[in-house]
PDB file of C-alpha atoms in Angstrom:
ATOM      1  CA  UNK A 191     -35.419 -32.487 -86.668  1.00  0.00           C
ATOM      2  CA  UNK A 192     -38.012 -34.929 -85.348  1.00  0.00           C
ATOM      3  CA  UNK A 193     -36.236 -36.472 -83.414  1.00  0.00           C
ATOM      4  CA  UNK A 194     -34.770 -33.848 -81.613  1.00  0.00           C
ATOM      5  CA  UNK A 195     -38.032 -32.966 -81.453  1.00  0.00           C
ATOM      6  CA  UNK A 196     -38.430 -35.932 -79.750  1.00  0.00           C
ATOM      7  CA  UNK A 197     -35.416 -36.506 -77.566  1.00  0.00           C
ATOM      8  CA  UNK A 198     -36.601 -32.756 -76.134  1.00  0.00           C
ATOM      9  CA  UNK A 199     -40.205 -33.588 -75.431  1.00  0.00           C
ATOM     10  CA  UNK A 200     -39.082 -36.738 -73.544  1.00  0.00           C
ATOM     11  CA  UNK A 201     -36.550 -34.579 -71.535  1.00  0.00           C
ATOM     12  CA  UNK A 202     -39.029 -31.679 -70.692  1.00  0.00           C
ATOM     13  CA  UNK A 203     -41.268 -34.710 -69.513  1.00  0.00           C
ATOM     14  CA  UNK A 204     -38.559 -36.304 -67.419  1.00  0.00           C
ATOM     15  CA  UNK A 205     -37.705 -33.265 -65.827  1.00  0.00           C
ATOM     16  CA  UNK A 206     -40.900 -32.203 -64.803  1.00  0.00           C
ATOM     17  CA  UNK A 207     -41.505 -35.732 -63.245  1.00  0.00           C
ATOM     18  CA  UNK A 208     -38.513 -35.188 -61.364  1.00  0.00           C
ATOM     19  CA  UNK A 209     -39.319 -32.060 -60.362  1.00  0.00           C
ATOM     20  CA  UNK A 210     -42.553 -33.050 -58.917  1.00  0.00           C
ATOM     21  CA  UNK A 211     -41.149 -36.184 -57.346  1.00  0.00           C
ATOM     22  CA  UNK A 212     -38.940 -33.498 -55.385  1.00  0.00           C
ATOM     23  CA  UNK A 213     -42.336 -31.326 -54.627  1.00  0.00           C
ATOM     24  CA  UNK A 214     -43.917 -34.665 -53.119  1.00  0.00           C
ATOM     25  CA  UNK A 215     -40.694 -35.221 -51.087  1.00  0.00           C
ATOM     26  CA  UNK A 216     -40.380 -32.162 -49.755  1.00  0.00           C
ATOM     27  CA  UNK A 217     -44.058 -30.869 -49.616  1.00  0.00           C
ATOM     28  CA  UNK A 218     -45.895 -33.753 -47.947  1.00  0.00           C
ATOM     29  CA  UNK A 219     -44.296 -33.015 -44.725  1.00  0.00           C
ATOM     30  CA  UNK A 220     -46.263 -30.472 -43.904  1.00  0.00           C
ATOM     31  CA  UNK A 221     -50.154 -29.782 -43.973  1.00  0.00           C
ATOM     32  CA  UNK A 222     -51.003 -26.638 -44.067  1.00  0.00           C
ATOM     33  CA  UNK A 223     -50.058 -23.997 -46.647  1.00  0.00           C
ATOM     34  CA  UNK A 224     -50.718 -19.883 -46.006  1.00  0.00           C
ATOM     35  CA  UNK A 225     -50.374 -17.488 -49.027  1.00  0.00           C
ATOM     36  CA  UNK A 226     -49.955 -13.260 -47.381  1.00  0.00           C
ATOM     37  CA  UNK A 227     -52.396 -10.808 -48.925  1.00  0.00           C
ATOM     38  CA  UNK A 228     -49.232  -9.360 -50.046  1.00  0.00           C
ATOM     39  CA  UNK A 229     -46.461 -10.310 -51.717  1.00  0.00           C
ATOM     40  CA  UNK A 230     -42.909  -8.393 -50.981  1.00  0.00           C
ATOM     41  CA  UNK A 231     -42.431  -6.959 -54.755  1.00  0.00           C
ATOM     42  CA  UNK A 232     -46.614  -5.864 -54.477  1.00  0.00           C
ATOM     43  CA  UNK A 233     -47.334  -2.330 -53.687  1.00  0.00           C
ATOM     44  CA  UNK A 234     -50.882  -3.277 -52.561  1.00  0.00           C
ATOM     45  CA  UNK A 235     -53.283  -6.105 -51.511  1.00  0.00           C
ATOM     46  CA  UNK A 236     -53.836  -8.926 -54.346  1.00  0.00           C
ATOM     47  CA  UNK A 237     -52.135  -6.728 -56.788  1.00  0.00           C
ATOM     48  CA  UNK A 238     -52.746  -8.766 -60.531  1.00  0.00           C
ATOM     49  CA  UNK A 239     -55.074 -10.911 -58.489  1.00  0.00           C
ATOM     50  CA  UNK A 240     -52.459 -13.267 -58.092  1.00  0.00           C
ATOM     51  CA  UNK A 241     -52.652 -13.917 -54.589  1.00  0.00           C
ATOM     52  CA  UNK A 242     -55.892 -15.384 -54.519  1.00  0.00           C
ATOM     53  CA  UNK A 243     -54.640 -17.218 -58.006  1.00  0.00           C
ATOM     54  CA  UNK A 244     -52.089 -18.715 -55.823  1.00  0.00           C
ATOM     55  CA  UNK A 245     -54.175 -19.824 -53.001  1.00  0.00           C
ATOM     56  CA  UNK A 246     -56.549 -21.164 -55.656  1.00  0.00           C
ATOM     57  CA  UNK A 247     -54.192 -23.099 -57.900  1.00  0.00           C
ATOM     58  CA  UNK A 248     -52.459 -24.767 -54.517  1.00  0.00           C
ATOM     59  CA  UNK A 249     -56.083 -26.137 -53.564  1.00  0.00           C
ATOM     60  CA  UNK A 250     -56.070 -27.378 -57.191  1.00  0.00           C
ATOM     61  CA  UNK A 251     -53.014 -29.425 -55.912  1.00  0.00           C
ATOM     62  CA  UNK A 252     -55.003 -30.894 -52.954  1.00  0.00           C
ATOM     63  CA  UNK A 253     -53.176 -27.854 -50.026  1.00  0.00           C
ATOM     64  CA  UNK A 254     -55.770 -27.058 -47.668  1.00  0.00           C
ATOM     65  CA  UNK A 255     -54.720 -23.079 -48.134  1.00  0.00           C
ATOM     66  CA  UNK A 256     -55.351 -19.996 -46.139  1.00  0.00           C
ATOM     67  CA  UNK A 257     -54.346 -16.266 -46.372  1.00  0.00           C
ATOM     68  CA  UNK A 258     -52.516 -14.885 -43.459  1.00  0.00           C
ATOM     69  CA  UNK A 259     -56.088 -12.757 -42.582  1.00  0.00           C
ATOM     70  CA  UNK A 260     -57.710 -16.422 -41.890  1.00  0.00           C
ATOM     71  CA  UNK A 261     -58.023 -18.010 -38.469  1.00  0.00           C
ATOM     72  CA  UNK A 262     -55.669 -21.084 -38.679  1.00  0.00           C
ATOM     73  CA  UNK A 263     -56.783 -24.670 -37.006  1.00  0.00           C
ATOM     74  CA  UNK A 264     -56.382 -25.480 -33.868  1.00  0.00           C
ATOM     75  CA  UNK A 265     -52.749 -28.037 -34.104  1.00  0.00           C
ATOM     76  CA  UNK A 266     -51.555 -25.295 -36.421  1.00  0.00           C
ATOM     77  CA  UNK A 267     -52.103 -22.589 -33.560  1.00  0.00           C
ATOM     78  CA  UNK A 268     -50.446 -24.838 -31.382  1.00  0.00           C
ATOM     79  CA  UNK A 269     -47.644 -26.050 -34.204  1.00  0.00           C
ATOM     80  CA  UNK A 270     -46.575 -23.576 -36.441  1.00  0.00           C
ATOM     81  CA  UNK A 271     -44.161 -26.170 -37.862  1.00  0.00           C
ATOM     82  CA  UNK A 272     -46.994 -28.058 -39.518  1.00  0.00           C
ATOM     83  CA  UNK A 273     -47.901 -25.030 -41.655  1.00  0.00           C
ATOM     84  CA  UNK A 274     -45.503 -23.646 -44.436  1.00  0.00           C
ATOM     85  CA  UNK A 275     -45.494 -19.813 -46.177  1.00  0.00           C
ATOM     86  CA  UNK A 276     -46.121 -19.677 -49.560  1.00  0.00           C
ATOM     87  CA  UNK A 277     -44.483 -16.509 -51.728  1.00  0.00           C
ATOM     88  CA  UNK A 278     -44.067 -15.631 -55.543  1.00  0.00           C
ATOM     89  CA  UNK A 279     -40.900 -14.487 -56.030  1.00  0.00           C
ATOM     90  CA  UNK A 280     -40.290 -12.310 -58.444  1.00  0.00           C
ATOM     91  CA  UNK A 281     -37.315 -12.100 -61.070  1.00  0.00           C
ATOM     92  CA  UNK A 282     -38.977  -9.671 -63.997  1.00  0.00           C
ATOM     93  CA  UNK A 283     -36.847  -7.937 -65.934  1.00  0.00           C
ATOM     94  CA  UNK A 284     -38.315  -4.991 -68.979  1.00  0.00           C
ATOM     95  CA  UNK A 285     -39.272  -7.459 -71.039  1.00  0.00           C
ATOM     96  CA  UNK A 286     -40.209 -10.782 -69.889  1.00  0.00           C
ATOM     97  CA  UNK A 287     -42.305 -11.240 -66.567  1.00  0.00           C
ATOM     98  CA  UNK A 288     -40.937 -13.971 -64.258  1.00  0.00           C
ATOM     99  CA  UNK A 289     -42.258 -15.526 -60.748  1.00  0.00           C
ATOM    100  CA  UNK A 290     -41.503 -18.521 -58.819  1.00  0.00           C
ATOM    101  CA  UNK A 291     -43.252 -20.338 -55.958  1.00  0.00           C
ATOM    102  CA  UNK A 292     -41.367 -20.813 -53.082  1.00  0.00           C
ATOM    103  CA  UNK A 293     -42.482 -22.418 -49.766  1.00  0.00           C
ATOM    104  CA  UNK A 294     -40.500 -21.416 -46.184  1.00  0.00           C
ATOM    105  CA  UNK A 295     -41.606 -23.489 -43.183  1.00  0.00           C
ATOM    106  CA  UNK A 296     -41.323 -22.315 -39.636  1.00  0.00           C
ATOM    107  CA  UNK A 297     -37.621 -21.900 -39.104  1.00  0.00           C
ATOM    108  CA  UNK A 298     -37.519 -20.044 -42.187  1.00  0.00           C
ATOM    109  CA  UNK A 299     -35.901 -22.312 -44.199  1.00  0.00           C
ATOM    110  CA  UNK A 300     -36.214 -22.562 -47.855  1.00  0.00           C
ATOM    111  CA  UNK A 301     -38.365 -25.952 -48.548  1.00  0.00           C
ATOM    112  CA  UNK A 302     -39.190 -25.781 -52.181  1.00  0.00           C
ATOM    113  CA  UNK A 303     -38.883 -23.152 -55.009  1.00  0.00           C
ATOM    114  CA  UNK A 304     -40.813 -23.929 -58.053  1.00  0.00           C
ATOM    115  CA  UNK A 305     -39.094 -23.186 -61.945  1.00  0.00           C
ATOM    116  CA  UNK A 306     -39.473 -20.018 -62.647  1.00  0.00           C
ATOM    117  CA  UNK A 307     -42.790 -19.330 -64.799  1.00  0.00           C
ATOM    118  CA  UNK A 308     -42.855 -16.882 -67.729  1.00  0.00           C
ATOM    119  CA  UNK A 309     -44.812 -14.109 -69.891  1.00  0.00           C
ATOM    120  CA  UNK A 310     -44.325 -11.993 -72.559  1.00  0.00           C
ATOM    121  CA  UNK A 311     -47.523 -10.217 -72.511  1.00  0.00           C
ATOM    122  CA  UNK A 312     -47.124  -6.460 -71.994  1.00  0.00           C
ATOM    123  CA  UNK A 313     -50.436  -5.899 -69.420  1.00  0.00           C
ATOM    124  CA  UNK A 314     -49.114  -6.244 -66.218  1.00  0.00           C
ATOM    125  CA  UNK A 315     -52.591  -8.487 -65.112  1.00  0.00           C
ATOM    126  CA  UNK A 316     -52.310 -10.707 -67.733  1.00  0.00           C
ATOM    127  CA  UNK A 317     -48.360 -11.143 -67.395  1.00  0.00           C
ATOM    128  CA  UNK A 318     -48.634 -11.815 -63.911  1.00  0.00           C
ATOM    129  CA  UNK A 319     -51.797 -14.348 -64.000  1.00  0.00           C
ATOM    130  CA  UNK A 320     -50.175 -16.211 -66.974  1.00  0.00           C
ATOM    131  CA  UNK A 321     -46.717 -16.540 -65.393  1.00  0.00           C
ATOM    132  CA  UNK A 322     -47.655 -17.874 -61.779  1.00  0.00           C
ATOM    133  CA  UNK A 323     -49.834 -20.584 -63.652  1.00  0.00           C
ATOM    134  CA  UNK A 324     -46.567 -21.216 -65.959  1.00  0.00           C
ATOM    135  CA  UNK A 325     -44.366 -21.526 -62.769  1.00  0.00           C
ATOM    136  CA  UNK A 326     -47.288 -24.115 -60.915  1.00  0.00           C
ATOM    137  CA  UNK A 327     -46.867 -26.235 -63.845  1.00  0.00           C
ATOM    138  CA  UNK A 328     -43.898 -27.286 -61.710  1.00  0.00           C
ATOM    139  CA  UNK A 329     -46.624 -29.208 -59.788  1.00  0.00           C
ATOM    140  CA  UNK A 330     -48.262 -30.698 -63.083  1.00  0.00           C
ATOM    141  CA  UNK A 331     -46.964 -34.421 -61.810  1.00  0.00           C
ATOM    142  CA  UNK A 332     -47.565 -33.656 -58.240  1.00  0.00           C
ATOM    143  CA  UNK A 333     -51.107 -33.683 -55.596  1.00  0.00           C
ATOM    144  CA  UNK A 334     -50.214 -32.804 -52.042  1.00  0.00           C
ATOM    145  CA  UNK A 335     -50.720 -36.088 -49.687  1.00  0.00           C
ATOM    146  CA  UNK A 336     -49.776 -34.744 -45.875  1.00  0.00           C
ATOM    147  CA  UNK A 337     -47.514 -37.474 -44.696  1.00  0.00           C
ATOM    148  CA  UNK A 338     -46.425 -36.534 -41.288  1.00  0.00           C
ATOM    149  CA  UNK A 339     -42.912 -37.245 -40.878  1.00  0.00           C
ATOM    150  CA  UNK A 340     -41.710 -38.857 -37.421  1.00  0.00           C
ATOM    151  CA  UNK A 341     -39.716 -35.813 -35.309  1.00  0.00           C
ATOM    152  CA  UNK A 342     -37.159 -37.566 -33.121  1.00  0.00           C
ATOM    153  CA  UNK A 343     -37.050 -34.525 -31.168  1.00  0.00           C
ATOM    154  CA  UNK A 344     -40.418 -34.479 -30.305  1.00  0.00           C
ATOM    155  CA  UNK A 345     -40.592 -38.066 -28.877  1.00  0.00           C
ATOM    156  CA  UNK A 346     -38.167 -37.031 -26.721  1.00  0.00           C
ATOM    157  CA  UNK A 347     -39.434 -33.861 -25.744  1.00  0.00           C
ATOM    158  CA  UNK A 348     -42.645 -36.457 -24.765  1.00  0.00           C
ATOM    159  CA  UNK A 349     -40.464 -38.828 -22.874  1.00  0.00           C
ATOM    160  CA  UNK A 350     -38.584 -36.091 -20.790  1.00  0.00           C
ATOM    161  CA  UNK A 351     -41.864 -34.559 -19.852  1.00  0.00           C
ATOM    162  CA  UNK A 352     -43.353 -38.260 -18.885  1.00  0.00           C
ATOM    163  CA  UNK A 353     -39.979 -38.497 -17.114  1.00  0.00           C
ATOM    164  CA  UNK A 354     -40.683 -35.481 -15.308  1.00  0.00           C
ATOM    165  CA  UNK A 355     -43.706 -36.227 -14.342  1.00  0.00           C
ATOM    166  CA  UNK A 356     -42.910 -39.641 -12.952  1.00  0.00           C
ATOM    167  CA  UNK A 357     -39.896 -38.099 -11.177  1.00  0.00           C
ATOM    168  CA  UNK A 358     -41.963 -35.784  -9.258  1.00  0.00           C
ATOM    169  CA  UNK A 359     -44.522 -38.760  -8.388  1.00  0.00           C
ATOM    170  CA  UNK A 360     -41.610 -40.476  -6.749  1.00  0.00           C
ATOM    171  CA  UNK A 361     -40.066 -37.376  -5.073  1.00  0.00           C
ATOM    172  CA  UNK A 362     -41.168 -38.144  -1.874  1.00  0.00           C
ATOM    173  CA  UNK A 363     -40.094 -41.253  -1.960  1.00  0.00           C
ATOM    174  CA  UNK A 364     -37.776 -43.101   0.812  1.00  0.00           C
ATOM    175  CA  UNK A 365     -36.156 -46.096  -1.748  1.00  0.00           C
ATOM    176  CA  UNK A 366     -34.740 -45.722  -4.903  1.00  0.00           C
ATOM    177  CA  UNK A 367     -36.300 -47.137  -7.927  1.00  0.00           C
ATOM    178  CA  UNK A 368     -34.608 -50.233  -9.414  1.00  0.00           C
ATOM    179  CA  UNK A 369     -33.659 -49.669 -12.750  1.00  0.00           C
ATOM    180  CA  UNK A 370     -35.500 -52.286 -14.449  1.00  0.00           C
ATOM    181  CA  UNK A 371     -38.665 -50.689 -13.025  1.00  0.00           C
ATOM    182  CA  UNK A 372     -38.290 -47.338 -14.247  1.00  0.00           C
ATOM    183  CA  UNK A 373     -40.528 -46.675 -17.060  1.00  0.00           C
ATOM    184  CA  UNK A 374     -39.944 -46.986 -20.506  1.00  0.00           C
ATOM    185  CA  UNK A 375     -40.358 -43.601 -21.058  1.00  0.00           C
ATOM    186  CA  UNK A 376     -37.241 -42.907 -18.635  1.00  0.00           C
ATOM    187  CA  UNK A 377     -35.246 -45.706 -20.452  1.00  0.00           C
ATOM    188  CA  UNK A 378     -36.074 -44.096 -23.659  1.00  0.00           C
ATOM    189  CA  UNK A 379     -34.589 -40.656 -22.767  1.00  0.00           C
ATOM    190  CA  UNK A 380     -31.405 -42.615 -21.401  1.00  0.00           C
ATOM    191  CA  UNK A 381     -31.340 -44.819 -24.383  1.00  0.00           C
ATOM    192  CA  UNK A 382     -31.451 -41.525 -26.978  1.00  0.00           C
ATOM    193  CA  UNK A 383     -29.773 -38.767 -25.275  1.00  0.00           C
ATOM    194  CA  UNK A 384     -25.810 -40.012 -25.410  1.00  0.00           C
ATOM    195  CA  UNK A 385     -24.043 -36.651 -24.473  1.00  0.00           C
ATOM    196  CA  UNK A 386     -21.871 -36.914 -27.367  1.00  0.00           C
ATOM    197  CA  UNK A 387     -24.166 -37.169 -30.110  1.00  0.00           C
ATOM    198  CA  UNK A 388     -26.490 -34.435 -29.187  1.00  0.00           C
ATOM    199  CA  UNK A 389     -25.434 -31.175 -30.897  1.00  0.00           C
ATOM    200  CA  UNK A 390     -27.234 -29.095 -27.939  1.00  0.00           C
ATOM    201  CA  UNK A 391     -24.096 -30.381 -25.770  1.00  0.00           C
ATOM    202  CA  UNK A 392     -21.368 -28.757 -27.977  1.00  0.00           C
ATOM    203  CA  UNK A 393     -21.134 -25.379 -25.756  1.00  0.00           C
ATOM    204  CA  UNK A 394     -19.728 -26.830 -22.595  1.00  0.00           C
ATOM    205  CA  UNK A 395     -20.822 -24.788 -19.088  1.00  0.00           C
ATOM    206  CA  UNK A 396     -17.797 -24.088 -18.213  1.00  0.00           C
ATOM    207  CA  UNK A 397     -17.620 -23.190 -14.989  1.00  0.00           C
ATOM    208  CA  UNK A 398     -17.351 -26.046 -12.043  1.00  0.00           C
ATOM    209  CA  UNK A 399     -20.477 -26.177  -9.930  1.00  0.00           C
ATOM    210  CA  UNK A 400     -20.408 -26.881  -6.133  1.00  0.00           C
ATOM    211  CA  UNK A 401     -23.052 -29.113  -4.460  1.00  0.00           C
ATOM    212  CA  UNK A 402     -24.229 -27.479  -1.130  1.00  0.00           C
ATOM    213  CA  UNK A 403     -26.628 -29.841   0.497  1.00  0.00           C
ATOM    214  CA  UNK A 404     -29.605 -27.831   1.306  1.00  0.00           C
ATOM    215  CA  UNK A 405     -30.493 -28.466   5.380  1.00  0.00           C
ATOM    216  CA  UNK A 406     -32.766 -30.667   6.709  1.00  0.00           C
ATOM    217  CA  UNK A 407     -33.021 -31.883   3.121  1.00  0.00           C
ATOM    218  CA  UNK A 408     -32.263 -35.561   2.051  1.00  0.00           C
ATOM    219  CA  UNK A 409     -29.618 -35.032  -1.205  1.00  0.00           C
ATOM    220  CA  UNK A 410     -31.194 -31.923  -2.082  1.00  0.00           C
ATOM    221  CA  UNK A 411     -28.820 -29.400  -3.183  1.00  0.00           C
ATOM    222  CA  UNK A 412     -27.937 -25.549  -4.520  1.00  0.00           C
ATOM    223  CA  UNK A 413     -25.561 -25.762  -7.113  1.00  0.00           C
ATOM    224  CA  UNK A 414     -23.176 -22.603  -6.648  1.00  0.00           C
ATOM    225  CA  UNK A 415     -21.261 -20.985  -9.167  1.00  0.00           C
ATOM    226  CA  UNK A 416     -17.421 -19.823  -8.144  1.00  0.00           C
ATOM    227  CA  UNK A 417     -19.046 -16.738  -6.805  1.00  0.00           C
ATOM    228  CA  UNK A 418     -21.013 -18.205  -4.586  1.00  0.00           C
ATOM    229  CA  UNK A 419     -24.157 -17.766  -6.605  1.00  0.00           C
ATOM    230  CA  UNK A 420     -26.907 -19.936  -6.732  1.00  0.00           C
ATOM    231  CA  UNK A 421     -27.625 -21.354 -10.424  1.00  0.00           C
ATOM    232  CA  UNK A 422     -29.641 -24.322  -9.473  1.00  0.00           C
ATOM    233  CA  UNK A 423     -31.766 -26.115  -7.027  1.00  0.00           C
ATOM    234  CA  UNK A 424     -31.934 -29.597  -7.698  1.00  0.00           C
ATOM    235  CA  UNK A 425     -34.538 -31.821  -5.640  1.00  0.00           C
ATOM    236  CA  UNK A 426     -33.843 -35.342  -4.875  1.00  0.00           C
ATOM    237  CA  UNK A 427     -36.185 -37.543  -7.449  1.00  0.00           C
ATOM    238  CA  UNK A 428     -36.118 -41.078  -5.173  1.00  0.00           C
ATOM    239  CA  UNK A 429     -33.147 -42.235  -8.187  1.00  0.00           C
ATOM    240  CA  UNK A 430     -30.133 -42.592  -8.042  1.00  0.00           C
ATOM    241  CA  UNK A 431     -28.034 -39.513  -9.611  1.00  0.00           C
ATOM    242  CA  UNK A 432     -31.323 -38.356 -10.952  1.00  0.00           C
ATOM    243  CA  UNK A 433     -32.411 -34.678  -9.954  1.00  0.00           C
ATOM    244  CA  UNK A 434     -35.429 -32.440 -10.631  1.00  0.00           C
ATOM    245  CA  UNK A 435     -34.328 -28.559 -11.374  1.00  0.00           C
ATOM    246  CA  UNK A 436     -36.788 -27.091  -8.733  1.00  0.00           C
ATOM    247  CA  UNK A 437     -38.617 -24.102 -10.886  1.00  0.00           C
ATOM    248  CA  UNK A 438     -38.046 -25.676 -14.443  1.00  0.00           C
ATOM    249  CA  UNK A 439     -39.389 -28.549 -16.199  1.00  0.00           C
ATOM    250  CA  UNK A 440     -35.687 -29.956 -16.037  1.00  0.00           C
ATOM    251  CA  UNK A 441     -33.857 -32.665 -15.457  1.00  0.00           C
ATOM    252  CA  UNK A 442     -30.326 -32.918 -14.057  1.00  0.00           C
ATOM    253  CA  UNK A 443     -28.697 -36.098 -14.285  1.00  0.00           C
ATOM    254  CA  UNK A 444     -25.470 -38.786 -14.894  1.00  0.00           C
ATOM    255  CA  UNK A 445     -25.140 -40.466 -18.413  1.00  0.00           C
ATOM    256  CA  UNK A 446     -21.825 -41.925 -19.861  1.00  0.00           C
ATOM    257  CA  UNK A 447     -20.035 -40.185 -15.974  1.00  0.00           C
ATOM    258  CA  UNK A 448     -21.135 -36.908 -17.107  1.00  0.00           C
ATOM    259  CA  UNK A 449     -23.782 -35.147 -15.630  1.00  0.00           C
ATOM    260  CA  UNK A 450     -26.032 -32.994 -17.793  1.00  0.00           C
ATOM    261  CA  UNK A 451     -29.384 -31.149 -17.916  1.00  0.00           C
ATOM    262  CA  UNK A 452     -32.034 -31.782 -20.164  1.00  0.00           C
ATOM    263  CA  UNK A 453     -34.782 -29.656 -20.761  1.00  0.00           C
ATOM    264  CA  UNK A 454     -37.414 -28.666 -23.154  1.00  0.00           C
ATOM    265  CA  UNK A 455     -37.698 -24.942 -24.369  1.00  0.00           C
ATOM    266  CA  UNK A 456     -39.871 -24.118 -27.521  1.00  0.00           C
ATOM    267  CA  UNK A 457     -41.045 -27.911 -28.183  1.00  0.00           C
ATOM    268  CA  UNK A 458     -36.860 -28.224 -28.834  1.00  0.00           C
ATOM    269  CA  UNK A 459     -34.982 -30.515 -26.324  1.00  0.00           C
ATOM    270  CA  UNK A 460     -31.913 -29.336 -24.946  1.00  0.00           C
ATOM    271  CA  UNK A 461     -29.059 -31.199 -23.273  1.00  0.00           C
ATOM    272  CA  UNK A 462     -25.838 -29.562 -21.891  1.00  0.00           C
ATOM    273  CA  UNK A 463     -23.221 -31.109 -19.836  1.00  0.00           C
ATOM    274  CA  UNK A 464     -22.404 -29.625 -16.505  1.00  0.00           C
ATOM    275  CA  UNK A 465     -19.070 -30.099 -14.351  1.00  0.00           C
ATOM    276  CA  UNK A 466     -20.838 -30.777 -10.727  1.00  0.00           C
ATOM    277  CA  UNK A 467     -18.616 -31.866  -7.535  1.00  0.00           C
ATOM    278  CA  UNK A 468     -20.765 -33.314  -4.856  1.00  0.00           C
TER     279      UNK A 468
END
């Protein structure tokens, strides 16, 4: 009996390890934490008192926490991805009292869902204190450490806007710019945005654009649809086959033979392919 005794301690302790290896992993992405007032299964405000338990016990784990009354910081008001939504979620049944922390970030994705912490105790108060401190003890090998994790998309979303801005610098223009001046920015964007690996390109724009030259313009254009509407009006940037998308922060341009438009919408870059004929 010992030493199953034993052999069980040393798995509980290996598993909650593990566990809070996963936490760290998954957790330290993101900075901010906010716990609601409110909690779906509450009928009222800090019902229990366990939402201010839970904002307490995830400073105890080193979260700089708010509630969703409190005025976030600045680069959370201007990134809501940095900040995740903390919830108990509750799985009681008549006679056992059972939460779980779980963490959605901005997209509303799942990020992290604690074990599910217990009590027997028949006072609702005292059920529901004791079993969100059970379920933190998921985080017993764990101390939040933000770790910012590098966002492809975003450096790219930076080097289209440089891109952008250099492009309309240039627009006026009489010579094009050599390619091994262009900025690294620019060969950055080329470099990382192959049509066929960008998942934004899957839906194809079907329809076969027309290039009207616009008069008195030099290799400015309307794009026309097959009913003679206009869908863009691409400026000439001073580059070869590169375009500016005259009312949009976009770019319209020839990678691989294929032209495409990139632009940024939401902090998300976006690249479709276009069938153009000049």
């Amino acid at each position: 009996m010992k030493i199953q005794y034993k052999i069980l301690t040393i798995l509980i302790v290996l598993i909650s390890i593990s566990t809070g290896l996963h936490a760290q992993e998954q957790l330290n992405d993101y900075k901010y934490v906010v716990v609601p007032d409110q909690f779906e299964f509450q009928t009222e405000a800090n019902q229990y008192r366990i939402n201010g338990l839970t904002k307490f016990l995830l400073e105890k784990q080193n979260f700089t926490a708010f509630t969703n009354r409190q005025e976030l910081p600045e680069d959370a008001i201007n990134n809501g991805c940095l900040v995740l939504h903390a919830s108990l979620i509750n799985s009681s049944s008549i006679f056992n009292t059972k939460v779980a922390v779980q963490f959605e970030n901005c997209r509303k994705e799942i990020v992290f869902t604690s074990q599910i912490g217990e009590s027997r105790d028949k006072k609702y108060i005292v059920a529901y204190n004791e079993a969100t401190r059970n379920a933190f003890k998921t985080f017993s090998s764990f101390t939040h450490d933000y770790n910012p994790k590098v966002d492809k998309t975003t450096e790219q979303v930076a080097a289209l806007k440089e891109e952008i801005k250099t492009l309309k610098a240039t627009q006026n223009q009489d010579k094009p710019i050599a390619e091994n001046n262009k900025p690294e920015t620019v060969k950055a964007v080329k470099a990382n945005l192959k049509v066929e690996d960008t998942p934004q390109t899957a839906t194809k724009i079907n329809t076969t654009l027309k290039a009207h030259l616009i008069e008195g313009s030099v290799f400015s254009y309307n794009l026309k649809d097959s009913n003679n509407k206009v869908v863009y009006t691409i400026l000439f940037s001073g580059k070869e086959d590169y375009y500016i998308v005259q009312g949009v922060d976009a770019l319209i341009y020839k990678i691989n033979n294929q032209w495409v438009i990139a632009q940024y919408l939401d902090n998300a870059l976006q690249v479709k392919s276009l069938d153009i004929k000049f």
